[in-house]
């Protein structure tokens, strides 16, 4: 679906419920969905996309919770959300994704990080998720990617 007009803005407390609903409906990690670090894409006063930069205790920052309402996917909203975050962030910025999305994130200069080079928090996430995926015989693997310095 072609979106004629939308804008990207910082989230507000009033957006909390819509953020949670969109991220959960997308089937992505529902942990850490408190509104302050989020950016939202809005059309006609309706949230149609979300993204956040999630800080971790070890100092890493992760592009996370990227979700776009299904009828607005493939219209550039996800790309605009990523580019907004990149324009406002200092590298490095990490993300986790399933392996089939690697090419999409390569477009924004994110590159795969080898497991031995992962920061502590993301290293644990990588190991645990891929262990679970293996147990449940999922046809995909989790990747960690990085944008910015030390590629």
Short mmCIF file of C-alpha atoms in Angstrom, two decimals:
data_model
loop_
_atom_site.label_atom_id
_atom_site.label_comp_id
_atom_site.label_asym_id
_atom_site.label_seq_id
_atom_site.Cartn_x
_atom_site.Cartn_y
_atom_site.Cartn_z
CA UNK A 1 0.00 0.00 0.00
CA UNK A 2 1.31 3.43 -0.89
CA UNK A 3 1.46 5.81 2.05
CA UNK A 4 1.00 9.37 0.91
CA UNK A 5 1.80 11.21 4.12
CA UNK A 6 3.48 10.10 7.30
CA UNK A 7 5.93 11.62 9.70
CA UNK A 8 8.46 10.22 12.10
CA UNK A 9 8.53 11.64 15.60
CA UNK A 10 9.70 10.74 19.10
CA UNK A 11 7.21 8.58 20.97
CA UNK A 12 5.13 9.99 23.82
CA UNK A 13 3.56 8.32 26.84
CA UNK A 14 0.26 8.26 24.95
CA UNK A 15 1.90 5.97 22.35
CA UNK A 16 2.77 3.20 24.83
CA UNK A 17 -0.21 0.93 24.12
CA UNK A 18 0.13 1.22 20.32
CA UNK A 19 3.89 0.49 20.51
CA UNK A 20 3.33 -2.67 22.54
CA UNK A 21 0.51 -3.83 20.28
CA UNK A 22 2.49 -3.32 17.06
CA UNK A 23 5.70 -4.94 18.32
CA UNK A 24 3.86 -7.94 19.74
CA UNK A 25 1.78 -8.39 16.58
CA UNK A 26 5.03 -8.42 14.58
CA UNK A 27 6.25 -11.36 16.67
CA UNK A 28 9.49 -9.71 17.72
CA UNK A 29 11.13 -9.44 21.14
CA UNK A 30 8.54 -7.89 23.50
CA UNK A 31 11.09 -7.08 26.24
CA UNK A 32 11.97 -3.43 26.88
CA UNK A 33 9.02 -1.72 25.24
CA UNK A 34 8.82 1.38 27.45
CA UNK A 35 8.10 4.34 25.16
CA UNK A 36 10.94 6.92 25.81
CA UNK A 37 13.60 5.51 23.40
CA UNK A 38 11.11 4.94 20.58
CA UNK A 39 10.55 6.74 17.31
CA UNK A 40 7.19 6.23 15.66
CA UNK A 41 5.94 6.67 12.12
CA UNK A 42 2.49 8.28 12.16
CA UNK A 43 -0.12 8.68 9.44
CA UNK A 44 -3.46 10.34 10.13
CA UNK A 45 -2.71 10.25 13.89
CA UNK A 46 -2.23 6.46 13.76
CA UNK A 47 1.08 4.75 14.54
CA UNK A 48 2.09 2.70 11.52
CA UNK A 49 5.72 1.94 12.46
CA UNK A 50 8.09 1.77 15.42
CA UNK A 51 11.80 1.55 16.17
CA UNK A 52 13.96 2.15 19.22
CA UNK A 53 17.58 2.35 20.24
CA UNK A 54 17.73 0.07 23.25
CA UNK A 55 20.67 0.64 25.64
CA UNK A 56 22.19 -2.40 27.37
CA UNK A 57 24.07 -2.57 30.68
CA UNK A 58 27.35 -3.38 28.94
CA UNK A 59 27.18 -0.05 27.05
CA UNK A 60 26.05 -1.42 23.71
CA UNK A 61 23.08 0.13 21.94
CA UNK A 62 20.75 -1.91 19.79
CA UNK A 63 18.42 -0.89 16.99
CA UNK A 64 15.36 -2.87 18.08
CA UNK A 65 11.60 -3.18 17.82
CA UNK A 66 11.48 -2.26 14.13
CA UNK A 67 7.91 -2.99 13.10
CA UNK A 68 5.56 -1.66 10.44
CA UNK A 69 1.81 -2.32 10.24
CA UNK A 70 1.40 -5.06 7.59
CA UNK A 71 -0.65 -3.03 5.10
CA UNK A 72 2.08 -0.35 5.10
CA UNK A 73 5.06 -2.70 4.67
CA UNK A 74 7.21 -2.39 1.55
CA UNK A 75 6.45 1.31 1.29
CA UNK A 76 9.74 2.65 2.70
CA UNK A 77 8.58 3.29 6.26
CA UNK A 78 10.96 0.75 7.81
CA UNK A 79 13.84 2.23 5.83
CA UNK A 80 12.90 5.75 6.94
CA UNK A 81 12.79 4.65 10.58
CA UNK A 82 16.25 3.05 10.31
CA UNK A 83 17.70 6.12 8.58
CA UNK A 84 16.21 8.40 11.23
CA UNK A 85 17.86 6.38 13.99
CA UNK A 86 21.18 6.33 12.13
CA UNK A 87 21.08 10.10 11.61
CA UNK A 88 20.60 10.63 15.34
CA UNK A 89 23.03 7.95 16.60
CA UNK A 90 26.75 7.64 17.01
CA UNK A 91 28.21 4.31 15.90
CA UNK A 92 28.46 1.53 16.72
CA UNK A 93 24.83 0.45 16.71
CA UNK A 94 23.92 -3.24 16.81
CA UNK A 95 20.83 -5.20 15.87
CA UNK A 96 19.67 -8.79 16.06
CA UNK A 97 17.66 -10.38 13.28
CA UNK A 98 16.92 -13.69 11.65
CA UNK A 99 19.35 -14.62 8.89
CA UNK A 100 16.87 -14.07 6.04
CA UNK A 101 16.87 -10.32 6.86
CA UNK A 102 20.63 -9.86 6.49
CA UNK A 103 20.36 -8.45 2.96
CA UNK A 104 17.75 -5.89 4.05
CA UNK A 105 20.00 -4.53 6.81
CA UNK A 106 23.09 -4.62 4.56
CA UNK A 107 21.37 -1.82 2.58
CA UNK A 108 21.86 0.40 5.65
CA UNK A 109 25.51 -0.63 6.09
CA UNK A 110 24.90 -3.08 8.93
CA UNK A 111 27.33 -6.00 8.75
CA UNK A 112 27.28 -9.40 10.41
CA UNK A 113 29.39 -9.72 13.56
CA UNK A 114 31.12 -13.02 14.17
CA UNK A 115 30.10 -14.68 17.47
CA UNK A 116 33.55 -14.34 19.05
CA UNK A 117 33.45 -10.56 18.53
CA UNK A 118 30.04 -9.94 20.12
CA UNK A 119 29.63 -7.68 23.15
CA UNK A 120 28.58 -9.57 26.31
CA UNK A 121 24.82 -8.94 26.29
CA UNK A 122 24.36 -9.65 22.60
CA UNK A 123 26.67 -12.66 22.81
CA UNK A 124 24.39 -14.21 25.44
CA UNK A 125 21.31 -13.39 23.37
CA UNK A 126 22.89 -14.93 20.27
CA UNK A 127 23.88 -18.15 22.05
CA UNK A 128 20.54 -18.60 23.85
CA UNK A 129 18.33 -17.82 20.84
CA UNK A 130 20.25 -20.09 18.49
CA UNK A 131 20.23 -22.87 21.10
CA UNK A 132 16.42 -22.58 21.32
CA UNK A 133 16.04 -22.38 17.55
CA UNK A 134 18.07 -25.57 17.24
CA UNK A 135 15.97 -27.39 19.84
CA UNK A 136 12.76 -26.43 18.08
CA UNK A 137 14.24 -27.14 14.62
CA UNK A 138 13.58 -23.66 13.31
CA UNK A 139 14.68 -23.12 9.69
CA UNK A 140 16.57 -19.91 10.58
CA UNK A 141 19.35 -18.59 12.79
CA UNK A 142 19.75 -15.38 14.72
CA UNK A 143 22.39 -12.94 13.51
CA UNK A 144 23.94 -9.96 15.23
CA UNK A 145 24.87 -7.08 12.95
CA UNK A 146 26.71 -3.81 13.54
CA UNK A 147 26.61 -0.41 11.89
CA UNK A 148 29.48 1.99 12.27
CA UNK A 149 33.06 1.78 13.36
CA UNK A 150 35.13 -1.40 13.57
CA UNK A 151 33.36 -3.15 10.73
#
